[in-house]
mmCIF file of N, CA, C and O in Angstrom:
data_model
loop_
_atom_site.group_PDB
_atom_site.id
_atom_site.type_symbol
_atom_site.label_atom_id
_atom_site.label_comp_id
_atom_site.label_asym_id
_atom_site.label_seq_id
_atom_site.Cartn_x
_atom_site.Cartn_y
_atom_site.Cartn_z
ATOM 1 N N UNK A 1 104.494 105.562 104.980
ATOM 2 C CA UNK A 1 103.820 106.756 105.420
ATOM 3 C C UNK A 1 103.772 107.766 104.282
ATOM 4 O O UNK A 1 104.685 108.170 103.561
ATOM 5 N N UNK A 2 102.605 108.041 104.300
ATOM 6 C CA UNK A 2 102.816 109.423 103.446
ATOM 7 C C UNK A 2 101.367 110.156 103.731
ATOM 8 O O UNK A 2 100.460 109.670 104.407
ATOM 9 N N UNK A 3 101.350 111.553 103.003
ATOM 10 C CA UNK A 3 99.840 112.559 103.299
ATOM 11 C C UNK A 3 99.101 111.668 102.775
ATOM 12 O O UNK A 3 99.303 110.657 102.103
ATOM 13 N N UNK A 4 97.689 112.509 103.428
ATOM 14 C CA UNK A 4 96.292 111.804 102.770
ATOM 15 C C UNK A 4 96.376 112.987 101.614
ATOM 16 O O UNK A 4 97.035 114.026 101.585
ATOM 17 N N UNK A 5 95.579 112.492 100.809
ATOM 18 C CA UNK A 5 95.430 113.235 99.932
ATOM 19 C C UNK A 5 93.938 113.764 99.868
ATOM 20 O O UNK A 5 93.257 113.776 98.843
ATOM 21 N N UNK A 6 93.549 114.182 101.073
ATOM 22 C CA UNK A 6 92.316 114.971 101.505
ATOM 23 C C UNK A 6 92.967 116.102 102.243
ATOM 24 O O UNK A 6 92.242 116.935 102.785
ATOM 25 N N UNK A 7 94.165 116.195 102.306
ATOM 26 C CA UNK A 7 94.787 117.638 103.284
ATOM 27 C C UNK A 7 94.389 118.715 102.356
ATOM 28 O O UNK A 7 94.131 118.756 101.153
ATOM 29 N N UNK A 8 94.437 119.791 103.562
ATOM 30 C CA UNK A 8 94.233 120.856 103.113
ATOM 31 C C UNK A 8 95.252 122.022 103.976
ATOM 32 O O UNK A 8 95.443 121.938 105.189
ATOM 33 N N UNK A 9 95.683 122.805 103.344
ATOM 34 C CA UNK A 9 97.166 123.686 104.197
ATOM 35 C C UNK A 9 97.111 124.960 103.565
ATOM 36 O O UNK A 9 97.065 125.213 102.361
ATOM 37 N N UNK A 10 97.127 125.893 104.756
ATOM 38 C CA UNK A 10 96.640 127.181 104.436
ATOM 39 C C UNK A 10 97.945 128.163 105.086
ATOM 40 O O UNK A 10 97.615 128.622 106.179
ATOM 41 N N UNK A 11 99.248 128.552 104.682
ATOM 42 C CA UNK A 11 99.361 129.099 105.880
ATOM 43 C C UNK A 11 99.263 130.446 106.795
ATOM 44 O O UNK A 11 98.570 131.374 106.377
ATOM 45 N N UNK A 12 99.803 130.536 107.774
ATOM 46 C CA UNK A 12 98.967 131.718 108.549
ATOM 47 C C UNK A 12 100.552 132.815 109.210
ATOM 48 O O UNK A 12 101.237 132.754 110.231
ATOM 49 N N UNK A 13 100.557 133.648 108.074
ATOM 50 C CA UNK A 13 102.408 134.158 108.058
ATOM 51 C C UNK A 13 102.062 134.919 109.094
ATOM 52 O O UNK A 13 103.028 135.105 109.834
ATOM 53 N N UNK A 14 101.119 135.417 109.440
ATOM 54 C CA UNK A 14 101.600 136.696 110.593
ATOM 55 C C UNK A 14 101.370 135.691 112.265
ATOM 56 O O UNK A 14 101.111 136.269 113.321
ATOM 57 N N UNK A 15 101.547 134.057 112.149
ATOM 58 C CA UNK A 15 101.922 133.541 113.407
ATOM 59 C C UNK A 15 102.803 132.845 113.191
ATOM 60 O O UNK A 15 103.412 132.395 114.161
ATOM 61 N N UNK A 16 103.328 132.387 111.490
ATOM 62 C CA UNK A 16 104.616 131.657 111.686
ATOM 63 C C UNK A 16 104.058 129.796 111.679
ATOM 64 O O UNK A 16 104.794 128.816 111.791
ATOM 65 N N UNK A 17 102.753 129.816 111.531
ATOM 66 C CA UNK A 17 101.863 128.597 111.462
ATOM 67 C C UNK A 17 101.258 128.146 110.257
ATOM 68 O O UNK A 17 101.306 128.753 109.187
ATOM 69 N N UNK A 18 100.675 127.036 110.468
ATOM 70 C CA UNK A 18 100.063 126.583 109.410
ATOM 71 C C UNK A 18 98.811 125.507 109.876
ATOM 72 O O UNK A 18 98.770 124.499 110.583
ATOM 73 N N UNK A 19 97.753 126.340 109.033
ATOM 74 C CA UNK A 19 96.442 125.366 109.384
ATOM 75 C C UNK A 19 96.232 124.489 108.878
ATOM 76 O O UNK A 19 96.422 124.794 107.701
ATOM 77 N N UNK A 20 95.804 123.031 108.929
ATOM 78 C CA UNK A 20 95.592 122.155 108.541
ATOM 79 C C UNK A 20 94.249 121.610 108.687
ATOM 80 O O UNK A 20 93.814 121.625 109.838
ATOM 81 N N UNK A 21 93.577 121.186 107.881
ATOM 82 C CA UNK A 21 92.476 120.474 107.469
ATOM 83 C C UNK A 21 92.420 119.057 106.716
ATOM 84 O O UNK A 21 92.870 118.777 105.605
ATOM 85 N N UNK A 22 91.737 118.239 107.638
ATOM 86 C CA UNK A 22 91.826 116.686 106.812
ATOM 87 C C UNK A 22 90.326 116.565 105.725
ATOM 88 O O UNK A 22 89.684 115.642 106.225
ATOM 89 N N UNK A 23 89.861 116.884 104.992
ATOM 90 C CA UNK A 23 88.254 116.726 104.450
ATOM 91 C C UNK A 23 87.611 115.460 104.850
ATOM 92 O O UNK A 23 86.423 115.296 105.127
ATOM 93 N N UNK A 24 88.588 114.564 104.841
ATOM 94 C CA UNK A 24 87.908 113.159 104.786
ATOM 95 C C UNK A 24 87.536 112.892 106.504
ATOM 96 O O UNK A 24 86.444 112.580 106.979
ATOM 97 N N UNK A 25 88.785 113.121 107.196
ATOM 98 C CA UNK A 25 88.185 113.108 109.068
ATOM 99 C C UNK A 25 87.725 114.435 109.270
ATOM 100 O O UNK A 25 86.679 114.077 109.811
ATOM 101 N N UNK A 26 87.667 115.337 109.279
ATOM 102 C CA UNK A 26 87.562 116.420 109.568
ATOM 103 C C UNK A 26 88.569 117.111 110.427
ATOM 104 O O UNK A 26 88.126 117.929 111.233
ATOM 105 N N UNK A 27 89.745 116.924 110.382
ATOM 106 C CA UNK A 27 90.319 117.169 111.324
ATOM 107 C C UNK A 27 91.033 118.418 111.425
ATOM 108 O O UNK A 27 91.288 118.725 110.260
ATOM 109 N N UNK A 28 91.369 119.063 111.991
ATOM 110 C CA UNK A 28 91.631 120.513 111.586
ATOM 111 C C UNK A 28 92.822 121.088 112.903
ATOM 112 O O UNK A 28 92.442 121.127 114.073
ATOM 113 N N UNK A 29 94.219 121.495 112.517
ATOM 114 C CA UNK A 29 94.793 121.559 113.561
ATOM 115 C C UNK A 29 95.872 123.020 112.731
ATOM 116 O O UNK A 29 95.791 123.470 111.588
ATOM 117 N N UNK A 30 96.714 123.376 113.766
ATOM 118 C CA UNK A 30 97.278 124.540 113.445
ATOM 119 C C UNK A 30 98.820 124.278 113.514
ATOM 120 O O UNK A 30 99.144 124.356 114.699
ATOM 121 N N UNK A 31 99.712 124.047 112.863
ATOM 122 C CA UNK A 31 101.168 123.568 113.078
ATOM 123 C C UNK A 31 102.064 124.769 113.332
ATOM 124 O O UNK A 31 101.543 125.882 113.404
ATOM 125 N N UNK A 32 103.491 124.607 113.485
ATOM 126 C CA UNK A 32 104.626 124.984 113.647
ATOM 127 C C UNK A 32 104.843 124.864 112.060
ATOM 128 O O UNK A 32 104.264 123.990 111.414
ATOM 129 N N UNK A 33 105.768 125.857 111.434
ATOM 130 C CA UNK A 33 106.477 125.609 110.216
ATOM 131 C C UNK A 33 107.484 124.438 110.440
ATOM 132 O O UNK A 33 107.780 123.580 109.608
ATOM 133 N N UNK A 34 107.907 124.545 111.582
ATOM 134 C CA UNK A 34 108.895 122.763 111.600
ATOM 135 C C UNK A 34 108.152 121.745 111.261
ATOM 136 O O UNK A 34 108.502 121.019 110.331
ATOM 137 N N UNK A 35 106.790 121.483 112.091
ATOM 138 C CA UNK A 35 105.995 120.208 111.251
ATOM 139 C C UNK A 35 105.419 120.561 109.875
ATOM 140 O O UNK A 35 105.305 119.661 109.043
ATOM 141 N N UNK A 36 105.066 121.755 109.597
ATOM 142 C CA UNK A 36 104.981 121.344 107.971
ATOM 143 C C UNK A 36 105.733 121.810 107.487
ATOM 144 O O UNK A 36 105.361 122.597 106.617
ATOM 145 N N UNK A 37 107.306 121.656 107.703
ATOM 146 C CA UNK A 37 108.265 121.074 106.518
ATOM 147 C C UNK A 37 108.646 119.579 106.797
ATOM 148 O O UNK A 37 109.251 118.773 106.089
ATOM 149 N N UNK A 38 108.018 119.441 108.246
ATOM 150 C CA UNK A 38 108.306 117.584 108.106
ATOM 151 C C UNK A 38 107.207 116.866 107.121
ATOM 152 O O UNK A 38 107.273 115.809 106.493
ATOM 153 N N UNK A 39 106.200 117.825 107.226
ATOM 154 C CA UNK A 39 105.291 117.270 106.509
ATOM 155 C C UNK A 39 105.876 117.228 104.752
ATOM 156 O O UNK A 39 105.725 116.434 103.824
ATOM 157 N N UNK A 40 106.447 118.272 104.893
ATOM 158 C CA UNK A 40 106.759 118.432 103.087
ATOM 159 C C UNK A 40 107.475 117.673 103.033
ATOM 160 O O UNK A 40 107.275 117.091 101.967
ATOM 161 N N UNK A 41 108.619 117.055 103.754
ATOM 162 C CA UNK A 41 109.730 116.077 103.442
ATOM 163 C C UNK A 41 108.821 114.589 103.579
ATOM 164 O O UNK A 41 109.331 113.475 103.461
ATOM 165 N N UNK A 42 107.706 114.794 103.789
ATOM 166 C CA UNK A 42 107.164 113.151 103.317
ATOM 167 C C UNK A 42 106.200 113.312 101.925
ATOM 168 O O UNK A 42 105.753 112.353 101.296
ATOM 169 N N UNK A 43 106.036 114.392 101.669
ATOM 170 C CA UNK A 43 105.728 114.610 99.908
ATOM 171 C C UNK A 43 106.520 114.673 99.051
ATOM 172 O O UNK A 43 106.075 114.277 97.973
ATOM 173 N N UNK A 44 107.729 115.070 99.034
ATOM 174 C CA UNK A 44 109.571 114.712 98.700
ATOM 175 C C UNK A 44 109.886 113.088 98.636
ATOM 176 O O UNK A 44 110.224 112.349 97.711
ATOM 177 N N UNK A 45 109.707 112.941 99.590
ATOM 178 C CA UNK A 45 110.364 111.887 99.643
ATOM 179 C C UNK A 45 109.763 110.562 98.857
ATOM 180 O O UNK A 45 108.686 110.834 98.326
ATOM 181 N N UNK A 46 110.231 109.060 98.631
ATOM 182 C CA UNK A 46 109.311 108.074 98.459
ATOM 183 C C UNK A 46 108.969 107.463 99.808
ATOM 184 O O UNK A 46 109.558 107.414 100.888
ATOM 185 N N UNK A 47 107.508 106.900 99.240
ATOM 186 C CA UNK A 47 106.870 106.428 100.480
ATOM 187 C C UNK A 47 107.705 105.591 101.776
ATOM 188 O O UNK A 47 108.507 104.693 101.524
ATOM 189 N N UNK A 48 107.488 105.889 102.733
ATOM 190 C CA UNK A 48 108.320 105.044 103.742
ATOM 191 C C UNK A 48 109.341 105.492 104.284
ATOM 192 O O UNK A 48 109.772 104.947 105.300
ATOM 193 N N UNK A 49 110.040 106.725 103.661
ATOM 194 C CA UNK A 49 111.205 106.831 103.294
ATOM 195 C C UNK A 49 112.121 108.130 104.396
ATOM 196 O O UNK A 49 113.276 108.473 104.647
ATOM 197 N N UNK A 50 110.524 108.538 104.826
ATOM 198 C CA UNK A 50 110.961 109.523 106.134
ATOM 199 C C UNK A 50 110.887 109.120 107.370
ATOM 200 O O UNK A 50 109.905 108.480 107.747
ATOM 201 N N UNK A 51 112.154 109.500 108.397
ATOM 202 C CA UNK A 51 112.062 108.896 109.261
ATOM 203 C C UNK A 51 111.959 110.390 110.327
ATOM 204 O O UNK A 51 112.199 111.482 109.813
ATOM 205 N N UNK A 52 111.624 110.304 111.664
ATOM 206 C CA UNK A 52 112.092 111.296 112.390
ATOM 207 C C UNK A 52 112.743 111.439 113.019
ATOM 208 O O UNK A 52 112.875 110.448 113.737
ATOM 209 N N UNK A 53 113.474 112.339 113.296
ATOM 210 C CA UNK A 53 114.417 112.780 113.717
ATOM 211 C C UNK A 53 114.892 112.954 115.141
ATOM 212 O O UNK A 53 116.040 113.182 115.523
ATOM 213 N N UNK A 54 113.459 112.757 116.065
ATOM 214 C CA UNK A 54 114.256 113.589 116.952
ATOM 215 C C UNK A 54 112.460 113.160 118.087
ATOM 216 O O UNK A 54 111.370 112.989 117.542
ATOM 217 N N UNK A 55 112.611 113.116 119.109
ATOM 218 C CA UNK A 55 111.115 112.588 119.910
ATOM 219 C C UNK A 55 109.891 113.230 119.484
ATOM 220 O O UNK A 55 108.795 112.719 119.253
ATOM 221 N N UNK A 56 110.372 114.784 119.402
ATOM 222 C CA UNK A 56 109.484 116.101 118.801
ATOM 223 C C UNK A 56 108.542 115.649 117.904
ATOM 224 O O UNK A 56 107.315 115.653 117.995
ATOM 225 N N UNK A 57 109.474 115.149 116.775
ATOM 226 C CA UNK A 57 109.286 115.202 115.489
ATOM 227 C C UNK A 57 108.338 113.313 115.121
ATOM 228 O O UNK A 57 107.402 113.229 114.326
ATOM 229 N N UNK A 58 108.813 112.266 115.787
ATOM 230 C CA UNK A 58 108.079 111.131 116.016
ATOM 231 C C UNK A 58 106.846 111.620 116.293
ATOM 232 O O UNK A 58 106.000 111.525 115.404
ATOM 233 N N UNK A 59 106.370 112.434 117.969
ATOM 234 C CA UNK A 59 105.229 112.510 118.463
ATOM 235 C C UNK A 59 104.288 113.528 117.457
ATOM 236 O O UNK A 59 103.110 113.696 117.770
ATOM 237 N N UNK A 60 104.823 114.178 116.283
ATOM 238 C CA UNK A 60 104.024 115.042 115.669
ATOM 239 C C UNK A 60 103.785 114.266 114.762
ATOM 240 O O UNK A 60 102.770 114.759 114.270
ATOM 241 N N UNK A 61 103.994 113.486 114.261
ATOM 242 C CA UNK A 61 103.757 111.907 113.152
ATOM 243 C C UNK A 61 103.200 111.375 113.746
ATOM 244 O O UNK A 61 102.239 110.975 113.088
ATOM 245 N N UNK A 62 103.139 110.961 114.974
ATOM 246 C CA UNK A 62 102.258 109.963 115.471
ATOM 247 C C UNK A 62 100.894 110.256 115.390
ATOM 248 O O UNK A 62 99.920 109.568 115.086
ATOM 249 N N UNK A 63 101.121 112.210 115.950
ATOM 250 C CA UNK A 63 99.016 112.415 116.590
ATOM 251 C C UNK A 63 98.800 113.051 115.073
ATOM 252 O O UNK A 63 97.616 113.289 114.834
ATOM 253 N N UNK A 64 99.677 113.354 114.060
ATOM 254 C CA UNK A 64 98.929 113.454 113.193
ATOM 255 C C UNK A 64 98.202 112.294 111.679
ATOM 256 O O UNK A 64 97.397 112.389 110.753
ATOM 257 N N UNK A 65 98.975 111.468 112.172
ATOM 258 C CA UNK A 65 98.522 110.143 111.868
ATOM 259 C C UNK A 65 97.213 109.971 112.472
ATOM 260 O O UNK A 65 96.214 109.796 111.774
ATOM 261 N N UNK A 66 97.170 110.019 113.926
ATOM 262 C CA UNK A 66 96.204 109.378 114.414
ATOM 263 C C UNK A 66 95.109 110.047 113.957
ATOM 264 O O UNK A 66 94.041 109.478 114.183
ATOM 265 N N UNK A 67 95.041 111.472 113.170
ATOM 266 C CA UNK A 67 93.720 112.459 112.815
ATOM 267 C C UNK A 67 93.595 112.083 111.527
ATOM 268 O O UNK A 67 92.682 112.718 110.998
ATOM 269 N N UNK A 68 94.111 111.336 110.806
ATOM 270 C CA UNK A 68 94.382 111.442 109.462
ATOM 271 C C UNK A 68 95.803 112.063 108.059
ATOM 272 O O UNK A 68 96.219 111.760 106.940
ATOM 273 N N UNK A 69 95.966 112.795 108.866
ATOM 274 C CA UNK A 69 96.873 113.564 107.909
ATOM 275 C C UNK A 69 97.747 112.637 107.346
ATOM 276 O O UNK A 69 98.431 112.938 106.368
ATOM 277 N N UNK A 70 97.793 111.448 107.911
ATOM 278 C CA UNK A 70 99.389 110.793 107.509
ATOM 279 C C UNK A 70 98.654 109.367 107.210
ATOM 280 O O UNK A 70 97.782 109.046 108.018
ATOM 281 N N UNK A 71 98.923 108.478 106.121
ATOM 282 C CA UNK A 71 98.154 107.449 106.147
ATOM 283 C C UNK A 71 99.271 106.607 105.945
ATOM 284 O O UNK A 71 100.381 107.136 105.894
ATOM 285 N N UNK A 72 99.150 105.270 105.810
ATOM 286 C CA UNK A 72 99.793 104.118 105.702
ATOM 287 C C UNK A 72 99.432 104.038 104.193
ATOM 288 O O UNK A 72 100.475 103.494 103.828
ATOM 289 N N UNK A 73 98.877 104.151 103.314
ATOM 290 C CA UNK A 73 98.466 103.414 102.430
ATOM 291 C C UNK A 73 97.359 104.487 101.569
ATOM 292 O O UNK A 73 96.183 104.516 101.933
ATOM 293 N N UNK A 74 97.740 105.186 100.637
ATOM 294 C CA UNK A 74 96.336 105.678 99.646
ATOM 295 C C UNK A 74 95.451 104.955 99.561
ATOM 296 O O UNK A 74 94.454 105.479 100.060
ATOM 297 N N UNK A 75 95.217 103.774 99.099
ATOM 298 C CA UNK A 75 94.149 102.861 98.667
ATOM 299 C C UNK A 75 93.248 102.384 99.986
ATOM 300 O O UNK A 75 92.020 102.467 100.001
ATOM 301 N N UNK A 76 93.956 101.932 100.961
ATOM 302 C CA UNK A 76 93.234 102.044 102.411
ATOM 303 C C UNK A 76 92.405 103.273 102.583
ATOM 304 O O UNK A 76 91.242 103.075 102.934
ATOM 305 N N UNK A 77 92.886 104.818 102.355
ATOM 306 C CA UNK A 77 92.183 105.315 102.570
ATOM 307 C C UNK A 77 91.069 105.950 101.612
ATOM 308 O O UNK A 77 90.206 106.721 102.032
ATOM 309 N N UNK A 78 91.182 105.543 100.279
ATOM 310 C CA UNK A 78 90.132 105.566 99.081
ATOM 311 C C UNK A 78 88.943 104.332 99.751
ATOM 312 O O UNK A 78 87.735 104.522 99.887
ATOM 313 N N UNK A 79 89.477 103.453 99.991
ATOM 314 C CA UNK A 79 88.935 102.508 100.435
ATOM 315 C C UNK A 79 87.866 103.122 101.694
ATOM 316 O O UNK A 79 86.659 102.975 101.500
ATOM 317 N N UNK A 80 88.258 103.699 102.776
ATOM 318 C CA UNK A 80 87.800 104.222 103.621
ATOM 319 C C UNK A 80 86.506 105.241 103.277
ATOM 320 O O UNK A 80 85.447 105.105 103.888
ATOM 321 N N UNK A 81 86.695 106.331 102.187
ATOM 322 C CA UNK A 81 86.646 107.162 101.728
ATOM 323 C C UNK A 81 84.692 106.260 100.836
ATOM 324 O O UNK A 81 83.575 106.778 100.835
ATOM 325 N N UNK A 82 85.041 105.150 100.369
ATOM 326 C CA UNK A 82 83.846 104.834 99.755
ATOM 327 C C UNK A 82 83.042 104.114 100.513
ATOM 328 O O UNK A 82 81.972 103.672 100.096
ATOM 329 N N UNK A 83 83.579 103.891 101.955
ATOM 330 C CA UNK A 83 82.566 103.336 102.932
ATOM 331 C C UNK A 83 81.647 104.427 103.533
ATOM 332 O O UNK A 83 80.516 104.378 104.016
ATOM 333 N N UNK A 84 82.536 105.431 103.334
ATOM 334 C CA UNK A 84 81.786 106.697 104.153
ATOM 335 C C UNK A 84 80.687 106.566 103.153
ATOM 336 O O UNK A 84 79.524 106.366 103.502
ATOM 337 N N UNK A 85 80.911 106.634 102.400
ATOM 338 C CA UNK A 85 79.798 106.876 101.166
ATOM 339 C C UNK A 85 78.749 106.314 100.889
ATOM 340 O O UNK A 85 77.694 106.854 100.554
ATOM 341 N N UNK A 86 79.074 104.671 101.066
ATOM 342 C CA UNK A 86 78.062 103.809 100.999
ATOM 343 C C UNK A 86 76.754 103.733 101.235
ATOM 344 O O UNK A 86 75.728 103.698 100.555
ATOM 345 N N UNK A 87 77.105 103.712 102.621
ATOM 346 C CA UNK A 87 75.714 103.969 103.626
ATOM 347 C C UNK A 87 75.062 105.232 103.517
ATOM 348 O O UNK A 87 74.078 105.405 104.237
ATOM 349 N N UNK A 88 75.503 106.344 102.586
ATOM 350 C CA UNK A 88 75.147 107.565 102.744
ATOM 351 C C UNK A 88 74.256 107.846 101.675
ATOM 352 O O UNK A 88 74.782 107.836 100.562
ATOM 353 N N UNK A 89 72.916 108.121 101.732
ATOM 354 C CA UNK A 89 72.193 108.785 100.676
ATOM 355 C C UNK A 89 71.562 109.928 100.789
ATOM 356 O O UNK A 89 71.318 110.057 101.989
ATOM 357 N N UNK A 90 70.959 111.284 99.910
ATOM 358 C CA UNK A 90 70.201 111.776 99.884
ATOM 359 C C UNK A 90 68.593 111.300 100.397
ATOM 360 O O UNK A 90 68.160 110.206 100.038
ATOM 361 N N UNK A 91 67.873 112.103 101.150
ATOM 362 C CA UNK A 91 66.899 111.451 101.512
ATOM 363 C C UNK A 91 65.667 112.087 100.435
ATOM 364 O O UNK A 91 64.541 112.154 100.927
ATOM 365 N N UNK A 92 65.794 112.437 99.349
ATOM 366 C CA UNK A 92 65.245 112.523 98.170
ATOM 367 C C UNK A 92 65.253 111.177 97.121
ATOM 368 O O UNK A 92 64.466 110.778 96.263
ATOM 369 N N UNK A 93 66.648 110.658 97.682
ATOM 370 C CA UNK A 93 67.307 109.285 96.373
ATOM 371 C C UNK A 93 66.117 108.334 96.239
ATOM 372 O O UNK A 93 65.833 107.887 95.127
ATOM 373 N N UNK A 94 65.496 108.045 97.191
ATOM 374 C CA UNK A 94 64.336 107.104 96.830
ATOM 375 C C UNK A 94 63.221 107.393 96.256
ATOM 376 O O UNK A 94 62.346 106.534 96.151
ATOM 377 N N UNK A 95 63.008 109.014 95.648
ATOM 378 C CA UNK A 95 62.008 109.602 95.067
ATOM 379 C C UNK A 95 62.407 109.126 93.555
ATOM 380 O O UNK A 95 61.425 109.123 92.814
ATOM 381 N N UNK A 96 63.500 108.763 92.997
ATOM 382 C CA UNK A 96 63.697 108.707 92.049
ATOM 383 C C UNK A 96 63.224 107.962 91.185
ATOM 384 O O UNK A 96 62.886 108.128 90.013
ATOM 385 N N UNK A 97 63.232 106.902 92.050
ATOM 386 C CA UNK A 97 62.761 105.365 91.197
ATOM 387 C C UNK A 97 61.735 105.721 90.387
ATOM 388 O O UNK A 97 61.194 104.880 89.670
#
């Protein structure tokens, strides 16, 4: 486990929160400072290497996995990242030829 490296973290001191943004899913959610220092202890740490602690702290790994924030694998999601792309053109691109 570790971040995608499409996050984006802003935080928001006068609630004690922190916003989060995935670029690549779009995913966009607002944390507790407890999950993003769990989050920081999996940028600390080596891959794999964080576990959680406590049910809280599992279920906030889990759904933020499930949005993106947390990937299995960089290259899976580079990988991911150039499929989006693939299929995607400017609808000018064929003026070029």
């Amino acid at each position: 486990m570790q971040l995608s490296a499409f996050n984006v973290s802003v935080p928001l001191p006068s609630r004690d929160e922190v916003f989060l943004m995935n670029m690549l899913t779009d995913a966009q959610v607002v944390v507790s400072n407890d999950v993003a220092a769990l989050l920081d202890r999996l940028t600390t740490a080596p891959p794999g290497h964080v576990s959680a602690s406590s049910d809280v702290e599992k279920e906030a790994l889990a759904e933020l996995a499930e949005h993106g924030f947390i990937v299995k694998d960089r290259a899976v999601e580079r990988l991911a990242l150039e499929q989006r792309f693939r299929g995607t053109a400017p609808a000018w691109a064929g003026e070029i030829a």
